[in-house]
mmCIF file of C-alpha atoms in Angstrom:
data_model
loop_
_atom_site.group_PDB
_atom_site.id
_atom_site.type_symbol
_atom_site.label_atom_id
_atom_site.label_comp_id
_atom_site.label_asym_id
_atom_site.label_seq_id
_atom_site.Cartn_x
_atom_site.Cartn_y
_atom_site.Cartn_z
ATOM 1 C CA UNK A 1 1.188 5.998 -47.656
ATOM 2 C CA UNK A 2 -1.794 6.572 -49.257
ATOM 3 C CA UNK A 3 -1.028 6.774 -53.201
ATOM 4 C CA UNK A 4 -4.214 8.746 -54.110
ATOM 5 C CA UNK A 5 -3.184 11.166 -52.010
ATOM 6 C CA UNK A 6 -0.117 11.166 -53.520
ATOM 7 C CA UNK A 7 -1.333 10.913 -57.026
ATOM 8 C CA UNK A 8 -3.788 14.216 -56.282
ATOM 9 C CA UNK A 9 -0.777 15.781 -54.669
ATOM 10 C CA UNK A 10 1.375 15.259 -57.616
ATOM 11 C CA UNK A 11 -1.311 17.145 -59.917
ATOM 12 C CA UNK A 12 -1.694 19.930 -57.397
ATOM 13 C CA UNK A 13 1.932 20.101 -57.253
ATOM 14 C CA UNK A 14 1.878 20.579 -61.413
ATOM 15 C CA UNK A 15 -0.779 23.377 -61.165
ATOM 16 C CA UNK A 16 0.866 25.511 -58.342
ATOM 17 C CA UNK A 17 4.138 25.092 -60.528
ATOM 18 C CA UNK A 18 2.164 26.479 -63.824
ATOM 19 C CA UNK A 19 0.555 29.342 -61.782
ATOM 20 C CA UNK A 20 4.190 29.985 -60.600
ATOM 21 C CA UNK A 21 5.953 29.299 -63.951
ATOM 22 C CA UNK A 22 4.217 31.421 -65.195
ATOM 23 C CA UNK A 23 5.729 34.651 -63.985
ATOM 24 C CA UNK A 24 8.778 35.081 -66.077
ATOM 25 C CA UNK A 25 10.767 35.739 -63.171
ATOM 26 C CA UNK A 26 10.692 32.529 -61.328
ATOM 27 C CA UNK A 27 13.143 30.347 -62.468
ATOM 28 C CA UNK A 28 11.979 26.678 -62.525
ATOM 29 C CA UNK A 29 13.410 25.494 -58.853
ATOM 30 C CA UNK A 30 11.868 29.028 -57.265
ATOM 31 C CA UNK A 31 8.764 27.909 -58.616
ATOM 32 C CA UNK A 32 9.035 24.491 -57.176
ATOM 33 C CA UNK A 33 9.699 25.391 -53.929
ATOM 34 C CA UNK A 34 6.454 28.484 -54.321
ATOM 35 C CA UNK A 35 4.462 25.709 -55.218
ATOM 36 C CA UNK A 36 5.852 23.215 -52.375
ATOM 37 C CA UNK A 37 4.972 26.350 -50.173
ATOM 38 C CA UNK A 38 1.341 26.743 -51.419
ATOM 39 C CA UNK A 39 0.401 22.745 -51.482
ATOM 40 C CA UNK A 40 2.319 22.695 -47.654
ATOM 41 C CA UNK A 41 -0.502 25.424 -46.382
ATOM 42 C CA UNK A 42 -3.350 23.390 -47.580
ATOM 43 C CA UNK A 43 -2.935 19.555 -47.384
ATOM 44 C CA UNK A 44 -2.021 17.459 -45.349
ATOM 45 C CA UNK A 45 1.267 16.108 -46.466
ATOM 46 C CA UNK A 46 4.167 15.475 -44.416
ATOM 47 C CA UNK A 47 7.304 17.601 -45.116
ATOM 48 C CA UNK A 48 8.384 14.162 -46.795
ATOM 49 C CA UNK A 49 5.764 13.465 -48.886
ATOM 50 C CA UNK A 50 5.994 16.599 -50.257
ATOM 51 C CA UNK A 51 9.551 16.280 -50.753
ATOM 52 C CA UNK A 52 8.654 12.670 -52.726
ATOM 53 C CA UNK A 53 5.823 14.274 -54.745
ATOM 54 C CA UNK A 54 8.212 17.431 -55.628
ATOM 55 C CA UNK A 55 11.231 15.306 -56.605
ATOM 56 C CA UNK A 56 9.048 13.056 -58.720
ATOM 57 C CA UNK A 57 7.210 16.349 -60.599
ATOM 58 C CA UNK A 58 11.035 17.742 -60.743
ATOM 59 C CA UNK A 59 12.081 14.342 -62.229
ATOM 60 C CA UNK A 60 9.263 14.427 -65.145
ATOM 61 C CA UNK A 61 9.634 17.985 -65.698
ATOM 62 C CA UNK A 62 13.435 17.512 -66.769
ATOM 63 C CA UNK A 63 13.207 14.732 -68.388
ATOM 64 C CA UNK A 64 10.450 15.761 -70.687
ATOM 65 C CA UNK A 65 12.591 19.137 -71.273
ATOM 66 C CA UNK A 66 15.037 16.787 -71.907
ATOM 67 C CA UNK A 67 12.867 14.965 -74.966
ATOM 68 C CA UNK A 68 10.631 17.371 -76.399
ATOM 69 C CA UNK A 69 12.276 19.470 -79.347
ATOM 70 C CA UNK A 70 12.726 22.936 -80.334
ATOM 71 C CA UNK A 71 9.286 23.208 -81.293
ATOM 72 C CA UNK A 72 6.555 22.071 -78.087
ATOM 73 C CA UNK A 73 3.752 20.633 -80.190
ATOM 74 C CA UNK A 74 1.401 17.816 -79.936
ATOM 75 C CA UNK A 75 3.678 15.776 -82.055
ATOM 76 C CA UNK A 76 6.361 16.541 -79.836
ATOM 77 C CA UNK A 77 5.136 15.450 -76.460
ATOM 78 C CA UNK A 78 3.497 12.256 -78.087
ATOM 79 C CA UNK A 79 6.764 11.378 -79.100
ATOM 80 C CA UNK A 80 7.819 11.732 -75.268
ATOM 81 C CA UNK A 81 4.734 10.308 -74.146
ATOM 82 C CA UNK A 82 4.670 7.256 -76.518
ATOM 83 C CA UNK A 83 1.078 7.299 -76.824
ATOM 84 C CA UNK A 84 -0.983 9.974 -78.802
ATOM 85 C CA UNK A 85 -1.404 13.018 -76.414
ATOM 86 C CA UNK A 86 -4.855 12.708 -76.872
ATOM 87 C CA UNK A 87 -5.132 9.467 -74.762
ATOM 88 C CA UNK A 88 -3.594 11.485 -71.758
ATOM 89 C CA UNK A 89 -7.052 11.441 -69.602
ATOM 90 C CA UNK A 90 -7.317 13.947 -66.423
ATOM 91 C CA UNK A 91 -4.460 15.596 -66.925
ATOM 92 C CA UNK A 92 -3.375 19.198 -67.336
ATOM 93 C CA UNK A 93 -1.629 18.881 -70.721
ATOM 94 C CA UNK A 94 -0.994 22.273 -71.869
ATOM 95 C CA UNK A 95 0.442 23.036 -68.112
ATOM 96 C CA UNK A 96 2.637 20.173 -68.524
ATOM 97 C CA UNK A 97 3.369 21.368 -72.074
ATOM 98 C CA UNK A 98 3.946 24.573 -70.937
ATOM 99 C CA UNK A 99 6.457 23.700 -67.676
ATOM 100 C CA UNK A 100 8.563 21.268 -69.731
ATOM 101 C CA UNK A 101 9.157 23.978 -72.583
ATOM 102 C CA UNK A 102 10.211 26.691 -70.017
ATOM 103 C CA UNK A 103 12.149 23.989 -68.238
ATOM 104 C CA UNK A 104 14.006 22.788 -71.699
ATOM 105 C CA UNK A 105 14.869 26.694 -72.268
ATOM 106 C CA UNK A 106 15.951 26.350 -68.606
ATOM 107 C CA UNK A 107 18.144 23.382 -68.693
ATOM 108 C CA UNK A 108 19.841 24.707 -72.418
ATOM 109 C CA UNK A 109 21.086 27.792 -70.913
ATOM 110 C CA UNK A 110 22.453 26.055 -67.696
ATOM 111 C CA UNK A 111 23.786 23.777 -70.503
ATOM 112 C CA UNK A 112 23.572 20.729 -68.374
ATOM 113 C CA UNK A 113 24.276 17.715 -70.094
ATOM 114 C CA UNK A 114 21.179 15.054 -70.214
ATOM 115 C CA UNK A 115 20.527 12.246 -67.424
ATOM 116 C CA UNK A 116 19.248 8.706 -67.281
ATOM 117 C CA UNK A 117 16.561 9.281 -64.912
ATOM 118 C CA UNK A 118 15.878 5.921 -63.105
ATOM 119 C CA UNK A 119 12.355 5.404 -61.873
ATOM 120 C CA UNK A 120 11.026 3.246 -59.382
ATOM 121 C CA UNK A 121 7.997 1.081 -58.111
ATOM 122 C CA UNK A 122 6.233 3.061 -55.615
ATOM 123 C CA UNK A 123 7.086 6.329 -57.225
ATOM 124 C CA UNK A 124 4.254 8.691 -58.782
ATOM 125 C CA UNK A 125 5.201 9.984 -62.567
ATOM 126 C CA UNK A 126 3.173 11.772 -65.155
ATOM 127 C CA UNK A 127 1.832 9.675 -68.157
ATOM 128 C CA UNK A 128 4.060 7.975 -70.364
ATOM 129 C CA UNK A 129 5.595 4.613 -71.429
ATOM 130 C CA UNK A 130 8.071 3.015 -69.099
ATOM 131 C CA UNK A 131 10.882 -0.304 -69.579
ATOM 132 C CA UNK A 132 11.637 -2.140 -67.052
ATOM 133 C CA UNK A 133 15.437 -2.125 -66.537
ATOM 134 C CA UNK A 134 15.337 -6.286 -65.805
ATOM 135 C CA UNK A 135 13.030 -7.895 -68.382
ATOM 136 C CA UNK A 136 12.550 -5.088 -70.884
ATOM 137 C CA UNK A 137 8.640 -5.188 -70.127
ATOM 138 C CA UNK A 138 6.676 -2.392 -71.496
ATOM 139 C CA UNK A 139 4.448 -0.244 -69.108
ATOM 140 C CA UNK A 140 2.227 2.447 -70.002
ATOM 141 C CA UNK A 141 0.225 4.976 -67.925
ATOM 142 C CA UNK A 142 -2.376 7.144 -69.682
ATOM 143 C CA UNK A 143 -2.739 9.686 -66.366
ATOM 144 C CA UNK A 144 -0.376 10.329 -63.209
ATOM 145 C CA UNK A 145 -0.068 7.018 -61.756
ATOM 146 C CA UNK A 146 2.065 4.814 -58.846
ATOM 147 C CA UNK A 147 4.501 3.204 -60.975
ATOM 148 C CA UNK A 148 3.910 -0.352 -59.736
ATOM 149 C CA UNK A 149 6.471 -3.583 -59.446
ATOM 150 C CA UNK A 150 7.007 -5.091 -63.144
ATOM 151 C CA UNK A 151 4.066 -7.074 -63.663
ATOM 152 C CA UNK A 152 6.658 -9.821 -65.444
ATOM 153 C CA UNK A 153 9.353 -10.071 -63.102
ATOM 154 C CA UNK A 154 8.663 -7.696 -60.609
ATOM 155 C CA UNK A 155 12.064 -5.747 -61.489
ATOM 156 C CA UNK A 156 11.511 -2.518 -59.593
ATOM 157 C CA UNK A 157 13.710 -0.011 -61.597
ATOM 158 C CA UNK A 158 12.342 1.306 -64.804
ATOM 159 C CA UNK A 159 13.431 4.004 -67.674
ATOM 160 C CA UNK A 160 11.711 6.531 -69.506
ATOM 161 C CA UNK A 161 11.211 5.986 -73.408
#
């Protein structure tokens, strides 16, 4: 698989989900499958890539609902990010912003309880700061990225902090 084109998929992914989002009426997975349906009539993705790319935008989408607080500010997501907001490069920050507040308004009135999400080398995230789950080595991506092996013991399961 080419990751590029997985990388550009994930950020097409995020747009179509904003566009979506943004109608009120859309709840967050009805918007993830619109956008799934717009991306699926223009690229070419396999129905399993865009399953990867969708579960991996659905995976930072909760989790940063998850860990930004009542108020969505720039102090907020830097806290989530780990890294001042204003080192995110090519990325759509106030659609992020944006999807992970409506999400986190989602999520509380499901009242589902919060969940470790794992990630993995070879899976595409959105900026942030990850641990690996072996050696507690520190990796940091400033745009959408392949999240590689750890470059200190190549441990291949990491966590968000």
């Amino acid at each position: 698989m080419n990751k590029n084109k997985l990388i550009n998929a994930y950020l097409e992914l995020m747009n179509h989900l904003y566009e979506a989002m943004d109608d009120t009426l859309h709840s967050f997975a009805d918007s993830l499958e619109i956008a799934k349906g717009k991306i699926s009539k223009v690229s070419n993705l396999t129905s399993e890539e865009l399953d990867k790319v969708a579960g991996f935008v659905k995976r930072d989408v909760e989790h940063a609902a998850h860990g930004l607080s009542g108020s969505t500010d720039n102090d907020s997501l830097s806290e989530w990010f780990k890294f001042d907001v204003q080192l995110v490069e090519n990325f759509a920050l106030d659609a992020f912003l944006s999807l992970a507040d409506k999400t986190r308004i989602e999520l509380a009135k499901l009242e589902q309880l919060a969940t470790k999400h794992v990630y993995h080398s070879g899976d595409i995230t959105s900026p942030g700061t990850f641990i690996c789950d072996a050696c507690g080595k520190e990796i940091a991506f400033k745009a959408a990225s392949e999240i590689p092996e750890c470059p200190s013991c190549h441990g291949n399961t990491f966590v968000r902090i």
